[in-house]
Short mmCIF file of C-alpha atoms in Angstrom, two decimals:
data_model
loop_
_atom_site.label_atom_id
_atom_site.label_comp_id
_atom_site.label_asym_id
_atom_site.label_seq_id
_atom_site.Cartn_x
_atom_site.Cartn_y
_atom_site.Cartn_z
CA UNK A 1 0.00 0.00 0.00
CA UNK A 2 1.35 3.44 -0.96
CA UNK A 3 2.09 6.10 1.67
CA UNK A 4 -0.60 8.53 0.50
CA UNK A 5 -3.21 5.78 0.53
CA UNK A 6 -2.28 4.93 4.12
CA UNK A 7 -2.63 8.58 5.15
CA UNK A 8 -6.06 8.82 3.51
CA UNK A 9 -7.19 5.64 5.26
CA UNK A 10 -5.95 7.09 8.54
CA UNK A 11 -8.02 10.25 8.01
CA UNK A 12 -11.11 8.18 7.24
CA UNK A 13 -10.61 6.01 10.32
CA UNK A 14 -10.01 8.96 12.66
CA UNK A 15 -13.07 10.78 11.32
CA UNK A 16 -15.13 7.69 12.08
CA UNK A 17 -13.76 7.44 15.64
CA UNK A 18 -14.24 11.16 16.26
CA UNK A 19 -17.92 10.87 15.38
CA UNK A 20 -18.45 9.02 18.67
CA UNK A 21 -15.82 10.92 20.62
CA UNK A 22 -12.16 9.95 20.88
CA UNK A 23 -9.63 9.65 23.71
CA UNK A 24 -5.99 9.45 22.60
CA UNK A 25 -3.32 8.06 24.91
CA UNK A 26 -0.77 10.84 24.53
CA UNK A 27 2.87 10.50 25.58
CA UNK A 28 4.32 13.41 23.61
CA UNK A 29 6.27 11.05 21.35
CA UNK A 30 6.09 11.28 17.57
CA UNK A 31 3.47 8.52 17.13
CA UNK A 32 0.87 9.85 19.54
CA UNK A 33 1.63 13.45 18.50
CA UNK A 34 0.81 12.68 14.85
CA UNK A 35 -2.36 10.87 15.90
CA UNK A 36 -3.53 13.69 18.16
CA UNK A 37 -2.63 16.48 15.75
CA UNK A 38 -4.43 14.90 12.80
CA UNK A 39 -7.46 14.09 14.95
CA UNK A 40 -7.66 17.74 16.03
CA UNK A 41 -7.38 18.95 12.41
CA UNK A 42 -10.20 16.61 11.39
CA UNK A 43 -12.33 17.61 14.39
CA UNK A 44 -12.18 21.23 13.26
CA UNK A 45 -12.78 20.37 9.60
CA UNK A 46 -15.90 18.40 10.54
CA UNK A 47 -17.05 21.14 12.97
CA UNK A 48 -17.25 18.72 15.88
CA UNK A 49 -17.40 20.09 19.45
CA UNK A 50 -14.13 20.44 21.38
CA UNK A 51 -15.25 17.67 23.72
CA UNK A 52 -15.12 15.21 20.84
CA UNK A 53 -11.37 14.83 21.32
CA UNK A 54 -9.35 14.43 24.49
CA UNK A 55 -5.67 13.73 25.09
CA UNK A 56 -4.90 11.47 28.05
CA UNK A 57 -1.46 11.52 29.65
CA UNK A 58 -0.18 8.88 32.09
CA UNK A 59 1.81 10.37 34.98
CA UNK A 60 3.77 7.41 36.35
CA UNK A 61 7.00 6.44 38.06
CA UNK A 62 8.35 4.68 35.00
CA UNK A 63 7.97 7.48 32.47
CA UNK A 64 10.49 10.37 32.41
CA UNK A 65 9.11 13.59 33.93
CA UNK A 66 10.67 15.60 31.10
CA UNK A 67 8.46 13.69 28.65
CA UNK A 68 5.40 14.49 30.75
CA UNK A 69 6.20 18.20 30.71
CA UNK A 70 6.76 18.14 26.96
CA UNK A 71 3.47 16.32 26.37
CA UNK A 72 1.63 18.96 28.37
CA UNK A 73 3.17 21.72 26.22
CA UNK A 74 2.31 19.94 22.98
CA UNK A 75 -1.33 19.37 23.94
CA UNK A 76 -1.64 23.04 24.87
CA UNK A 77 -0.07 24.11 21.55
CA UNK A 78 -2.52 21.90 19.66
CA UNK A 79 -5.44 23.25 21.66
CA UNK A 80 -6.57 19.79 22.77
CA UNK A 81 -7.97 19.28 26.30
CA UNK A 82 -5.60 17.16 28.38
CA UNK A 83 -6.51 14.76 31.16
CA UNK A 84 -3.72 13.44 33.38
CA UNK A 85 -4.06 10.00 34.96
CA UNK A 86 -1.67 9.55 37.90
CA UNK A 87 -0.90 5.85 38.22
CA UNK A 88 1.70 4.20 40.44
CA UNK A 89 3.04 1.05 38.77
CA UNK A 90 4.88 0.21 41.99
CA UNK A 91 1.51 -0.57 43.55
CA UNK A 92 1.64 -3.89 41.65
CA UNK A 93 4.25 -6.21 43.24
CA UNK A 94 4.40 -8.27 40.04
CA UNK A 95 5.58 -5.26 38.03
CA UNK A 96 8.29 -4.54 40.62
CA UNK A 97 9.77 -8.00 39.98
CA UNK A 98 10.37 -6.90 36.37
CA UNK A 99 9.37 -10.20 34.67
CA UNK A 100 9.63 -10.66 30.87
CA UNK A 101 5.91 -9.87 30.58
CA UNK A 102 6.26 -6.70 32.66
CA UNK A 103 5.05 -4.57 29.77
CA UNK A 104 1.81 -6.57 29.58
CA UNK A 105 1.16 -6.12 33.30
CA UNK A 106 2.00 -2.42 33.16
CA UNK A 107 -0.10 -1.70 30.06
CA UNK A 108 -3.01 -3.55 31.63
CA UNK A 109 -2.78 -1.35 34.73
CA UNK A 110 -2.54 1.89 32.75
CA UNK A 111 -4.93 1.20 29.91
CA UNK A 112 -7.65 -0.25 32.10
CA UNK A 113 -7.92 3.20 33.67
CA UNK A 114 -7.75 4.76 30.21
CA UNK A 115 -10.52 2.48 28.98
CA UNK A 116 -12.70 3.38 31.97
CA UNK A 117 -12.20 7.08 31.28
CA UNK A 118 -13.18 6.71 27.62
CA UNK A 119 -16.18 4.54 28.50
CA UNK A 120 -17.46 7.14 30.97
CA UNK A 121 -18.23 9.43 28.02
CA UNK A 122 -18.95 6.75 25.43
CA UNK A 123 -15.76 7.62 23.50
CA UNK A 124 -13.47 5.40 21.47
CA UNK A 125 -9.99 4.79 22.93
CA UNK A 126 -6.84 4.87 20.78
CA UNK A 127 -3.07 4.79 21.18
CA UNK A 128 -0.07 5.51 18.96
CA UNK A 129 1.18 1.98 18.22
CA UNK A 130 2.62 1.95 14.68
CA UNK A 131 2.88 -0.91 12.19
CA UNK A 132 6.54 -1.68 12.97
CA UNK A 133 5.68 -2.17 16.65
CA UNK A 134 3.64 -5.25 15.72
CA UNK A 135 6.81 -7.09 14.70
CA UNK A 136 8.87 -6.39 17.83
CA UNK A 137 8.79 -7.97 21.27
CA UNK A 138 5.98 -5.92 22.80
CA UNK A 139 3.90 -8.01 25.23
CA UNK A 140 1.95 -4.86 26.11
CA UNK A 141 0.15 -5.08 22.77
CA UNK A 142 -1.78 -8.05 24.14
CA UNK A 143 -3.17 -5.82 26.89
CA UNK A 144 -4.32 -3.24 24.35
CA UNK A 145 -6.10 -5.93 22.36
CA UNK A 146 -7.80 -7.37 25.44
CA UNK A 147 -9.04 -3.91 26.45
CA UNK A 148 -10.27 -2.98 23.00
CA UNK A 149 -7.85 -0.09 22.46
CA UNK A 150 -7.64 0.99 18.82
CA UNK A 151 -4.25 1.60 17.17
CA UNK A 152 -5.07 3.62 14.01
CA UNK A 153 -1.46 4.00 12.82
CA UNK A 154 -0.91 0.24 12.95
CA UNK A 155 -4.33 -0.49 11.46
CA UNK A 156 -3.51 1.48 8.29
CA UNK A 157 0.04 0.01 8.26
CA UNK A 158 1.97 3.24 8.77
CA UNK A 159 5.57 2.41 9.68
CA UNK A 160 7.73 4.40 12.09
CA UNK A 161 9.57 6.07 9.21
CA UNK A 162 6.27 7.02 7.59
CA UNK A 163 4.93 8.41 10.86
CA UNK A 164 8.05 10.60 11.14
CA UNK A 165 7.52 11.71 7.54
CA UNK A 166 3.94 12.65 8.34
CA UNK A 167 5.05 14.54 11.45
CA UNK A 168 7.51 16.54 9.34
CA UNK A 169 4.78 17.33 6.81
CA UNK A 170 2.59 18.59 9.66
CA UNK A 171 5.48 20.73 10.92
CA UNK A 172 5.55 19.00 14.28
CA UNK A 173 8.74 19.68 16.24
CA UNK A 174 8.77 16.08 17.46
CA UNK A 175 9.30 14.63 13.97
CA UNK A 176 12.88 13.61 14.84
CA UNK A 177 12.39 13.15 18.59
CA UNK A 178 14.09 9.94 19.76
CA UNK A 179 11.86 7.20 21.13
CA UNK A 180 11.56 7.25 24.92
CA UNK A 181 10.30 3.94 26.30
CA UNK A 182 9.56 3.51 29.97
CA UNK A 183 12.52 3.53 32.35
CA UNK A 184 12.04 -0.12 33.33
CA UNK A 185 13.69 -1.03 30.01
CA UNK A 186 16.99 0.17 31.50
CA UNK A 187 17.19 -2.87 33.79
CA UNK A 188 17.58 -6.56 32.83
CA UNK A 189 14.45 -8.66 33.20
CA UNK A 190 14.34 -10.17 36.67
CA UNK A 191 16.21 -7.28 38.32
CA UNK A 192 13.83 -5.76 40.84
CA UNK A 193 12.74 -2.23 39.95
CA UNK A 194 13.79 0.28 42.61
CA UNK A 195 13.61 4.08 42.68
CA UNK A 196 17.40 4.24 43.08
CA UNK A 197 18.18 2.16 39.99
CA UNK A 198 15.69 4.13 37.91
CA UNK A 199 17.23 7.35 39.21
CA UNK A 200 20.73 6.20 38.23
CA UNK A 201 19.58 5.50 34.67
CA UNK A 202 17.62 8.74 34.39
CA UNK A 203 20.47 10.89 35.70
CA UNK A 204 22.95 9.25 33.35
CA UNK A 205 20.74 9.79 30.31
CA UNK A 206 20.03 13.40 31.29
CA UNK A 207 23.77 14.04 31.54
CA UNK A 208 24.44 12.56 28.11
CA UNK A 209 21.69 14.68 26.55
CA UNK A 210 23.15 17.75 28.26
CA UNK A 211 26.52 16.92 26.68
CA UNK A 212 25.06 16.63 23.17
CA UNK A 213 24.18 12.92 22.93
CA UNK A 214 20.38 13.09 22.47
CA UNK A 215 20.11 9.45 21.36
CA UNK A 216 21.29 7.35 24.28
CA UNK A 217 20.43 4.70 26.82
CA UNK A 218 22.01 4.05 30.21
CA UNK A 219 21.33 0.44 31.25
CA UNK A 220 21.94 -0.48 34.87
CA UNK A 221 23.44 -3.92 35.59
CA UNK A 222 23.96 -4.05 39.35
CA UNK A 223 26.88 -1.68 40.03
CA UNK A 224 27.62 -1.16 36.35
CA UNK A 225 26.18 1.48 34.01
CA UNK A 226 26.27 0.38 30.35
CA UNK A 227 26.04 3.29 27.93
CA UNK A 228 24.56 2.96 24.46
CA UNK A 229 25.03 5.76 21.91
CA UNK A 230 25.26 5.67 18.08
CA UNK A 231 28.65 4.40 16.86
CA UNK A 232 29.12 7.64 14.94
CA UNK A 233 29.36 9.41 18.32
CA UNK A 234 32.04 7.15 19.82
CA UNK A 235 35.02 9.39 19.01
CA UNK A 236 33.41 12.48 20.54
CA UNK A 237 32.30 10.45 23.56
CA UNK A 238 35.80 9.10 24.19
CA UNK A 239 37.20 12.62 24.21
CA UNK A 240 35.04 13.26 27.26
CA UNK A 241 35.00 9.75 28.72
CA UNK A 242 36.87 10.51 31.94
CA UNK A 243 34.58 13.39 32.84
CA UNK A 244 31.46 11.41 31.87
CA UNK A 245 32.58 8.42 33.89
CA UNK A 246 33.28 10.54 36.96
CA UNK A 247 29.90 12.26 36.80
CA UNK A 248 27.89 9.07 36.20
CA UNK A 249 29.64 7.36 39.12
CA UNK A 250 28.24 10.07 41.39
CA UNK A 251 24.82 8.47 40.89
CA UNK A 252 26.05 5.47 42.90
CA UNK A 253 27.38 2.98 40.35
CA UNK A 254 30.93 1.63 40.60
CA UNK A 255 31.67 0.96 36.95
CA UNK A 256 30.83 2.69 33.66
CA UNK A 257 31.24 1.10 30.25
CA UNK A 258 30.52 2.05 26.63
CA UNK A 259 28.72 -0.70 24.70
CA UNK A 260 30.74 -1.24 21.49
CA UNK A 261 27.62 -2.48 19.68
CA UNK A 262 26.26 1.04 19.90
CA UNK A 263 22.72 2.26 20.48
CA UNK A 264 19.91 -0.18 19.74
CA UNK A 265 16.36 -0.06 20.93
CA UNK A 266 15.30 -3.05 23.01
CA UNK A 267 18.76 -4.38 23.79
CA UNK A 268 17.47 -5.89 27.03
CA UNK A 269 15.29 -8.20 24.90
CA UNK A 270 18.40 -9.84 23.43
CA UNK A 271 18.70 -12.19 26.40
CA UNK A 272 15.13 -13.38 25.82
CA UNK A 273 15.88 -14.11 22.16
CA UNK A 274 18.97 -16.14 23.11
CA UNK A 275 17.02 -18.03 25.76
CA UNK A 276 14.26 -18.80 23.26
CA UNK A 277 16.79 -19.97 20.67
CA UNK A 278 18.43 -22.31 23.20
CA UNK A 279 15.03 -23.62 24.22
CA UNK A 280 14.15 -24.38 20.60
CA UNK A 281 17.51 -26.11 20.05
CA UNK A 282 17.03 -28.28 23.13
CA UNK A 283 13.52 -29.27 22.06
CA UNK A 284 14.96 -30.64 18.82
CA UNK A 285 17.43 -32.97 20.56
CA UNK A 286 16.81 -36.69 20.23
CA UNK A 287 15.84 -38.38 23.51
CA UNK A 288 18.59 -40.60 24.90
#
């Protein structure tokens, strides 16, 4: 399907959802920003009341506060009413244990509240999942399906690159904004989530952004902070490595290392893939 056809299908779908009222789960990232912006444009074109569209922001422990502030600004700029749902993921002991299906448990907790909010006004509920997300390890998608949350971008098969293209065409300042998944992804599965570990990761990433490395991850492995940045930034990073190491250690870690594989989204999922591969190999062995 061609890009323009996908965009037209998206407009048709959003117009249909708006006719009954629409709540959009809004994080301030490029996917949800495109969804919300286009929905607001269509609401005005179809002369629907302002209450037909609402942005819903999750205020949680696992999402960076800077992202929350940015989302608030964007919603205000778009002129879309914003509702903030304060939800404490740490209230669920199972999420704290950080199991491989943590994302499913977390999405269930958040989007059940979101679903209830939408249902209270008879509105449809949608999120910014894109087509590429359907082919990655995202157990949270099962929660969205169970709760009946619509994903218009994925439904019309818009990829991440196409969503960024659409954001640029709309003139949205987030068109090149790096993805910002929840902070739990900075710890290996099975490592208990604690405020201190999340703080260490957040402080490290904030420092790197301050120093001109906007695309980065700081993964916490016990007393070690593993830094991921694009390989093209390695030389510039190494020029400042002593200062960076010293400042990151102040967060409480003992060791700091640069991952030579470079930045890659979802690197904590690599262990799951290896485990699955080993499991498949063992299942093929002949019984003795």
